[in-house]
Amino acid sequence: MYGFEALSFNIHGGYLEAIVRGHRSGLLTTADYNNLCQCETLDDIKMHLSATEYGPYLQNEPSPLHTTTIVEKCTLKLVDDYKHMLCQATEPLSTFLEYITYGHMIDNVVLIVTGTLHERDVQELLEKCHPLGMFDSIATLAVAQNMRELYRLVLVDTPLAPYFSECITSEDLDDMNIEIMRNTLYKAYLEDFYRFCQKLGGATAEIMSDLLAFEADRRAVNITINSIGTELTRDDRRKLYSNFGLFYPYGHEELAVCEDIDQVRAVMEKYPPYQSIFAKLSYGESQMLDKAFYEEEVKRHCLAFEQQFHYAVFFAYMRLREQEIRNLMWISECVAQNQKSRVHDSVVFIF
Amino acid sequence: MDLLRSEPMQLVQLIIPIEAAHRSISYLGDLALFQFKDLNENKSPFQQTYASQVKRCGEMTRTLRLFKEQMMKAGISPPTRSTKDSGLDLEKLEVKLKELEAELLEINANNEKLQHTYNELVEYKLVLEKVGEFFSSAQNNAVARQRELEVQPIVETSIDSPLLMEQDATCPIKHIKLGFISGLVSREKSIPFERILFRATRGNVFLKQAIVDHHVQDPLSGDKVHKNVFVIFYSGERVKSKIIKICDAFGANRYPFSDELGKQFQMMTEVSGRIAELKTTIDAGLLHRSTLLQKIGYQFESWNLLLKKEKSIYRILNMLNINVTKKCLLAEGWCPISAARQIQKVLLQATMECNSQVGTIFQVLQTKELPPTYFYTNNFTCSFQEIVDAYGIAKYQEANPGVYTIITFPFLFAVMFGDWGHGICLLLVTLYFIINENKISSQKLGDILEMVFGGRYIIMMMALFSIYTGLIYNEFFSIPFELFGPTAYGCRDPSCRDSTTIGLIKVRDTYPFGVDPKWHGTRSELPFLNSLKMKMSILLGVSQMNLGIILSYYNAKYFGNNINIWHQFVPQMIFLNSLFGYLSVLIIVKWCTGSQADLYHVMIYMFLSPTDDLGENQLFVGQKFFQVTLLLLALIAVPWMLLPKPFLLKKQHEERHKGQSYSLLYSGEDPLESESNSIHLDHKEFEFSEIFVHQLIHTIEFVLGAVSNTASYLRLWALSLAHSELSSVFYDKVLLLAWGYNNTIVLIVGIIVFICATVGVLLVMESLSAFLHALRLHWVEFQNKFYEGDGYKFSPFSFTSLTDEDGI
């Protein structure tokens, strides 16, 4: 495929690329967000969204709206888009699209397992799951008592099975375990996805490796920050980092020994692409780091649309839409709870 | 005539007192003569004045959608007749809709609850039946086996031996309490269900499934699915809790079951009884629901219409500016000057009816904005105007080619489609549409029929004209008739019977109208008709192009553009007429004098060697001198078209610009300002080259176009030739051939083939192609001489143009 995408890409991927670019132009713009931020009630938000691509999904909702309904319907739109694209896709694009959902699958597995651990109702947990990460036997997760059972009972049938090879233990599940499991799974997933994209070659490999490297680095930083002050050993921490990305391998060595946020910062500032993230943050501040990361991510995803004839646009579109739904959720929550002064805290403008 | 130029429009400002706003807009919507301008374009929808009302309308349409969906589900279709006004206003309707919705939802909820219980009971009954069967068969087997065991005490295990009973039978001492769970699981999930059960309990369960043959309604979702009844035998409490969790995870409904026969029987009767009871209740509920829905369906359309109107009124109201005191609304929009009085009357009426203390103020605004283009059209003219609009909406007050199209379009079509038999067929079809106009217009037609119906008056004109040209060509399905008296030609002597041979002489006066029927079938028929039609095409073409150029004169005169008159219209006229106008004159002279001159030769040598002697091709005295003059005029006309206009425009612009630059110099010594000024100048300089290039293109296009467009009109001849040849082929080679066999069956087949070919090829395909060619001649050859077509259409606010999508 190297170098000749322009010649043959459109045979199979042309239609879907057109579709995804169309979807992308339907993303909310800064003007939309400005208007949304001025809304007084959730009905205003609905009214504004009725002029966007979300319109048909919200129009049949009776009037007292809830934030969850808005988010649910907006997610439904994303899922519909995804399903339509998946239906139309041929190999290897269909596999690529499926890879995008594995992250949600991991999150869902963790959600259900944690929920059952805290004795929540399965049905209630299922409603909270992201619809993109659903698989047939997901509800059965509640039965499992430890990792081994989890794997043997349920996950062996799912695409996540190969990622489990690292974390099969007979220990009973607890919060710490689950969190480690999530990160181990994520690590395996990212590495697998990375390998898959490298195999595809061409612009896809080029752009996706950049996007995935960013994702891996972000996870590494998050793992480090979250594990500061916990009983996780340095070696264990080191093991959770994905084996690619800008930090690999020397950055990982340094991150593994970090003891506070400023040390993390010192490590990151050695890497020029991440310097800008910290430029806006003052020392010792970790609250705004998430937003800064999101902003950087959105920027990179938008850039993915600048090239043609590659699959990264699908990944980028899904991520952008998810970010948009997060924004909508935040705005609606702020509007619903009369906290409009905080609207701008967590909204990441996409365009 | 109204159609020559678009209606004069004015930009009007209305100041409407707020209490009369709704009614005023509503009346204007009925009148459909006012196009509102959106004054709140940059406001987001929820910030607008009437946002809450729009929201309410949206809510009500949602309710109506709900009703519609429910009616569709229940199989009730709302009556589509145009209903009279229900006399409701928005507030009453809102209350009513809310009530009805609440009632409907309550009924639905009740029904659902009942249905849920009912489905559960049905499932329970199934479980009772299937598991009962299983238990009794297992018991029988066990009894038989026990007997066998008593005879030969070797323990023999086989797959189909019932596990439970065997355990019970073989080791009764251990007293292991085996529990069991029974229920239903959907069939597609049954395999993973079994697999997970097996994995979770490490194989320590016994699962028995039985297939339910028919669909079962799932109590939770209400969907109809295939299901399996299952029984799971297990031992131990931990396993039980696991199994229950798995059952929940798979959406398998569990039902209690007793292994005592008596209890089973009792439960069975109980369940059956309750099912029957519930059935009647559910039926009663459904009946109630359908009567309610019917009641809704009866008024559905009128509500829908009302809502559509209200929604559009609020959409317009949201376009208006509200002033600070919130006592009046400010509207801006376009209306035809002629309609001003009507609008004022309606507005007055609205304010009177609303008991408003002040009337609406109607104020004409001065503007430089280009007004919209509006033509008063009727049923007849609108389809012709549509032909022009499809190319481009006329600029405001530009000469409208639509007027001429009414005659020239069908006429050019008919030149290509000249056959009065075919014309009559077309006329009959279109007359059917015109006579049943009222009936058909209310129906929904297919795409193609809709198009034919929309263009019915065009087709009528085309048919009339093709009858006319058909009479001139003397063709009726390619058969000549002696309609206007006998033929002028006869045999020289009585011995010649075959009229196609040479030797005919003129015996009578010239045939009075059209082509002499005697020409048909002669050897010189084609050369004669070709020469006739070719010359005719050129005459028609040159005259239509001249009309186009003359219209450009009227445009220039109307807009007061002297440059266009003197440096575009005049040289264009001279150029076209000195070449092709002269050719037309030659054609007419040749026809009148019967000269033998070769016109090709004349035209070609007029360019190649204008000074040569014409010899036998001379048609009139002084032709040579005349030709040289014309040639010189044409040569002068080209630079005349090209050069003066851009320079004059530049001069004009500079004169206008001079004043500005002086005033700017006076206003300040600001370096910034002078800089911007120089940029301004550069910009204009740049534009001059653009204008010049544009003029160059325009000139080249006209000069080349004069030749190519004239040649393009020859399509009239070509298509008419093709049409007459095709129809004569069908007549000679199908109908006459079949006639020749003297066999009824062959004749019938021949007639059928002839009719099919005539209708399919000649009437449909040929008319389509002639239509397209006529269209092209109008759009390209005629309209490019004068038509700008860069206006925008007047689209007044009107209730009649509301589409279905606006409502539901």
PDB file of C-alpha atoms in Angstrom, chain B residues 40 68 128 174 281 359 361 498 574 675 758:
ATOM      1  CA  ASN B  40     -32.241  38.362  13.377  1.00  0.00           C
ATOM      2  CA  LYS B  68     -49.539   9.585  14.016  1.00  0.00           C
ATOM      3  CA  LEU B 128     -45.569 -25.697  33.086  1.00  0.00           C
ATOM      4  CA  LYS B 174     -26.875 -39.669  50.201  1.00  0.00           C
ATOM      5  CA  THR B 281     -59.401  -7.016  29.718  1.00  0.00           C
ATOM      6  CA  GLY B 359     -52.286  51.267  13.253  1.00  0.00           C
ATOM      7  CA  ILE B 361     -47.058  51.969   9.850  1.00  0.00           C
ATOM      8  CA  ASP B 498     -45.882   6.529 -62.384  1.00  0.00           C
ATOM      9  CA  ILE B 574     -23.806  45.393 -37.822  1.00  0.00           C
ATOM     10  CA  GLU B 675      -1.915  54.037   2.072  1.00  0.00           C
ATOM     11  CA  THR B 758     -45.098   5.648 -33.657  1.00  0.00           C
TER      12      THR B 758
END
